[in-house]
Amino acid sequence: MIKGVLVTPLNVISTPGGDVMHAMKESSIGYAGFSEAYFSQVNNGAIKAWKRHKEMTLNLVVPVGKIRFVLFDDRNTPNNQFQELIISTDNYCRLTVPPMIWVGFQGLLDGGSMLLNIANIEHSPHEVDKKNIEQIEFNWNN
């Protein structure tokens, strides 16, 4: 595990009309405040990499589909060690990513997937670093 990264199992409440899927409460572990929530669609096989926020804490939930997350900390991780996690309705959890961790993700389900980010600050292009997918060596074909 990369220091500061949390994986929190989430509750799913089954009801006759459809499931209720928890995401986050103010009392949740990993809650760092709230300023913005957004959804991102991820097509099957699509890879969105690499971003590193300087100030933002990400709280990532996948209410629809299946997404593979890859994390990398170039400040504290020797030998290019990555942390990987697949989040889906079968492994329903919240991934909390503190600032300064590189994040990439890949859609793994036909029909696409949906990602929810509950962020502690509003997005600003001045607080995010980006790299092209080739700039961090990771085999996305595994």
Tab-separated table of C-alpha atoms in Angstrom:
chain	number	residue	atom	x	y	z
A	1	MET	CA	0.000	0.000	0.000
A	2	ILE	CA	1.136	3.527	-0.737
A	3	LYS	CA	1.300	5.717	2.359
A	4	GLY	CA	-1.903	7.707	2.882
A	5	VAL	CA	-3.996	5.726	0.383
A	6	LEU	CA	-7.147	4.226	1.914
A	7	VAL	CA	-9.513	1.549	0.627
A	8	THR	CA	-12.828	1.653	2.469
A	9	PRO	CA	-15.528	-0.992	1.920
A	10	LEU	CA	-18.925	0.613	1.303
A	11	ASN	CA	-22.430	-0.524	2.139
A	12	VAL	CA	-24.953	-1.560	-0.474
A	13	ILE	CA	-28.525	-1.771	0.746
A	14	SER	CA	-30.697	-3.988	-1.421
A	15	THR	CA	-34.254	-2.802	-1.886
A	16	PRO	CA	-37.026	-4.135	-4.145
A	17	GLY	CA	-36.869	-1.022	-6.328
A	18	GLY	CA	-33.074	-1.025	-6.693
A	19	ASP	CA	-29.961	-0.872	-4.549
A	20	VAL	CA	-28.871	2.093	-2.427
A	21	MET	CA	-25.100	2.475	-2.695
A	22	HIS	CA	-23.330	4.546	-0.053
A	23	ALA	CA	-20.451	6.792	-1.156
A	24	MET	CA	-19.339	9.067	1.703
A	25	LYS	CA	-20.441	10.765	4.886
A	26	GLU	CA	-18.808	13.584	6.795
A	27	SER	CA	-17.975	11.001	9.497
A	28	SER	CA	-16.282	8.644	6.995
A	29	ILE	CA	-12.614	7.723	7.213
A	30	GLY	CA	-10.885	9.616	4.404
A	31	TYR	CA	-13.274	12.557	4.470
A	32	ALA	CA	-11.151	15.685	3.993
A	33	GLY	CA	-13.916	18.213	3.354
A	34	PHE	CA	-16.143	18.757	0.360
A	35	SER	CA	-15.991	21.278	-2.447
A	36	GLU	CA	-16.815	19.346	-5.612
A	37	ALA	CA	-18.270	16.055	-6.794
A	38	TYR	CA	-18.197	14.916	-10.403
A	39	PHE	CA	-18.804	11.832	-12.517
A	40	SER	CA	-16.480	10.626	-15.240
A	41	GLN	CA	-17.481	8.080	-17.857
A	42	VAL	CA	-14.834	5.518	-18.751
A	43	ASN	CA	-15.278	3.469	-21.897
A	44	ASN	CA	-14.244	-0.195	-21.963
A	45	GLY	CA	-10.491	-0.396	-22.513
A	46	ALA	CA	-10.013	3.376	-22.270
A	47	ILE	CA	-7.046	4.474	-20.166
A	48	LYS	CA	-6.954	7.856	-18.473
A	49	ALA	CA	-3.441	8.411	-17.114
A	50	TRP	CA	-1.501	10.145	-15.508
A	51	LYS	CA	-2.584	12.904	-13.093
A	52	ARG	CA	-1.251	14.037	-9.737
A	53	HIS	CA	-3.048	16.629	-7.644
A	54	LYS	CA	-0.919	18.910	-5.485
A	55	GLU	CA	-3.704	19.821	-3.033
A	56	MET	CA	-6.808	17.770	-3.838
A	57	THR	CA	-7.754	14.602	-1.962
A	58	LEU	CA	-9.688	12.244	-4.253
A	59	ASN	CA	-12.439	9.952	-2.991
A	60	LEU	CA	-13.175	7.605	-5.888
A	61	VAL	CA	-16.257	5.384	-6.097
A	62	VAL	CA	-17.486	3.235	-9.003
A	63	PRO	CA	-21.295	2.927	-8.804
A	64	VAL	CA	-21.578	1.540	-12.351
A	65	GLY	CA	-19.223	-0.811	-14.175
A	66	LYS	CA	-15.677	-1.877	-13.389
A	67	ILE	CA	-12.530	0.271	-13.274
A	68	ARG	CA	-8.895	-0.598	-12.634
A	69	PHE	CA	-6.968	2.053	-10.685
A	70	VAL	CA	-3.181	2.291	-10.689
A	71	LEU	CA	-1.366	4.496	-8.183
A	72	PHE	CA	2.277	5.513	-8.089
A	73	ASP	CA	4.238	7.633	-5.611
A	74	ASP	CA	7.515	8.691	-7.198
A	75	ARG	CA	8.595	10.387	-3.959
A	76	ASN	CA	8.512	7.343	-1.667
A	77	THR	CA	8.079	4.207	-3.770
A	78	PRO	CA	11.267	2.334	-4.705
A	79	ASN	CA	11.674	0.255	-7.853
A	80	ASN	CA	8.577	1.593	-9.610
A	81	GLN	CA	6.139	-0.239	-7.344
A	82	PHE	CA	2.509	0.375	-8.183
A	83	GLN	CA	-0.651	-0.087	-6.167
A	84	GLU	CA	-3.524	-1.533	-8.169
A	85	LEU	CA	-7.173	-1.896	-7.262
A	86	ILE	CA	-10.237	-2.908	-9.253
A	87	ILE	CA	-13.447	-1.295	-8.058
A	88	SER	CA	-16.834	-2.516	-9.264
A	89	THR	CA	-20.242	-3.389	-7.921
A	90	ASP	CA	-18.692	-6.752	-6.921
A	91	ASN	CA	-15.874	-4.970	-5.030
A	92	TYR	CA	-17.760	-1.858	-3.958
A	93	CYS	CA	-15.463	0.451	-2.022
A	94	ARG	CA	-14.070	3.970	-1.916
A	95	LEU	CA	-10.472	4.706	-2.876
A	96	THR	CA	-9.068	7.735	-1.040
A	97	VAL	CA	-5.998	9.202	-2.740
A	98	PRO	CA	-4.095	11.965	-0.947
A	99	PRO	CA	-2.285	14.759	-2.796
A	100	MET	CA	0.959	14.034	-4.682
A	101	ILE	CA	0.082	10.468	-5.777
A	102	TRP	CA	0.015	9.722	-9.518
A	103	VAL	CA	-3.290	8.161	-10.614
A	104	GLY	CA	-4.320	6.365	-13.772
A	105	PHE	CA	-7.384	4.260	-14.487
A	106	GLN	CA	-8.819	1.942	-17.120
A	107	GLY	CA	-12.378	0.935	-17.977
A	108	LEU	CA	-12.902	-2.833	-17.800
A	109	LEU	CA	-16.527	-3.421	-18.743
A	110	ASP	CA	-18.391	-3.522	-22.047
A	111	GLY	CA	-20.930	-0.724	-22.064
A	112	GLY	CA	-18.633	1.539	-20.037
A	113	SER	CA	-18.239	2.486	-16.406
A	114	MET	CA	-18.962	5.481	-14.216
A	115	LEU	CA	-16.571	7.025	-11.709
A	116	LEU	CA	-17.589	9.412	-8.924
A	117	ASN	CA	-14.952	11.695	-7.382
A	118	ILE	CA	-15.832	13.465	-4.136
A	119	ALA	CA	-13.098	16.088	-3.843
A	120	ASN	CA	-12.144	18.303	-0.937
A	121	ILE	CA	-11.363	21.295	-3.192
A	122	GLU	CA	-12.659	22.526	-6.539
A	123	HIS	CA	-10.679	21.477	-9.584
A	124	SER	CA	-8.068	23.981	-10.719
A	125	PRO	CA	-5.634	23.443	-13.593
A	126	HIS	CA	-2.951	25.101	-11.446
A	127	GLU	CA	-2.972	22.369	-8.783
A	128	VAL	CA	-2.660	19.339	-11.048
A	129	ASP	CA	0.359	17.802	-12.776
A	130	LYS	CA	-0.095	15.663	-15.885
A	131	LYS	CA	2.088	13.177	-17.720
A	132	ASN	CA	1.532	11.281	-20.944
A	133	ILE	CA	0.773	7.603	-20.489
A	134	GLU	CA	4.280	6.650	-21.712
A	135	GLN	CA	6.035	8.820	-19.113
A	136	ILE	CA	5.316	6.366	-16.274
A	137	GLU	CA	6.183	2.821	-17.303
A	138	PHE	CA	3.298	0.531	-16.495
A	139	ASN	CA	1.958	-2.470	-18.439
A	140	TRP	CA	-1.760	-1.727	-18.902
A	141	ASN	CA	-2.216	-4.989	-20.863
A	142	ASN	CA	-2.021	-7.243	-17.776
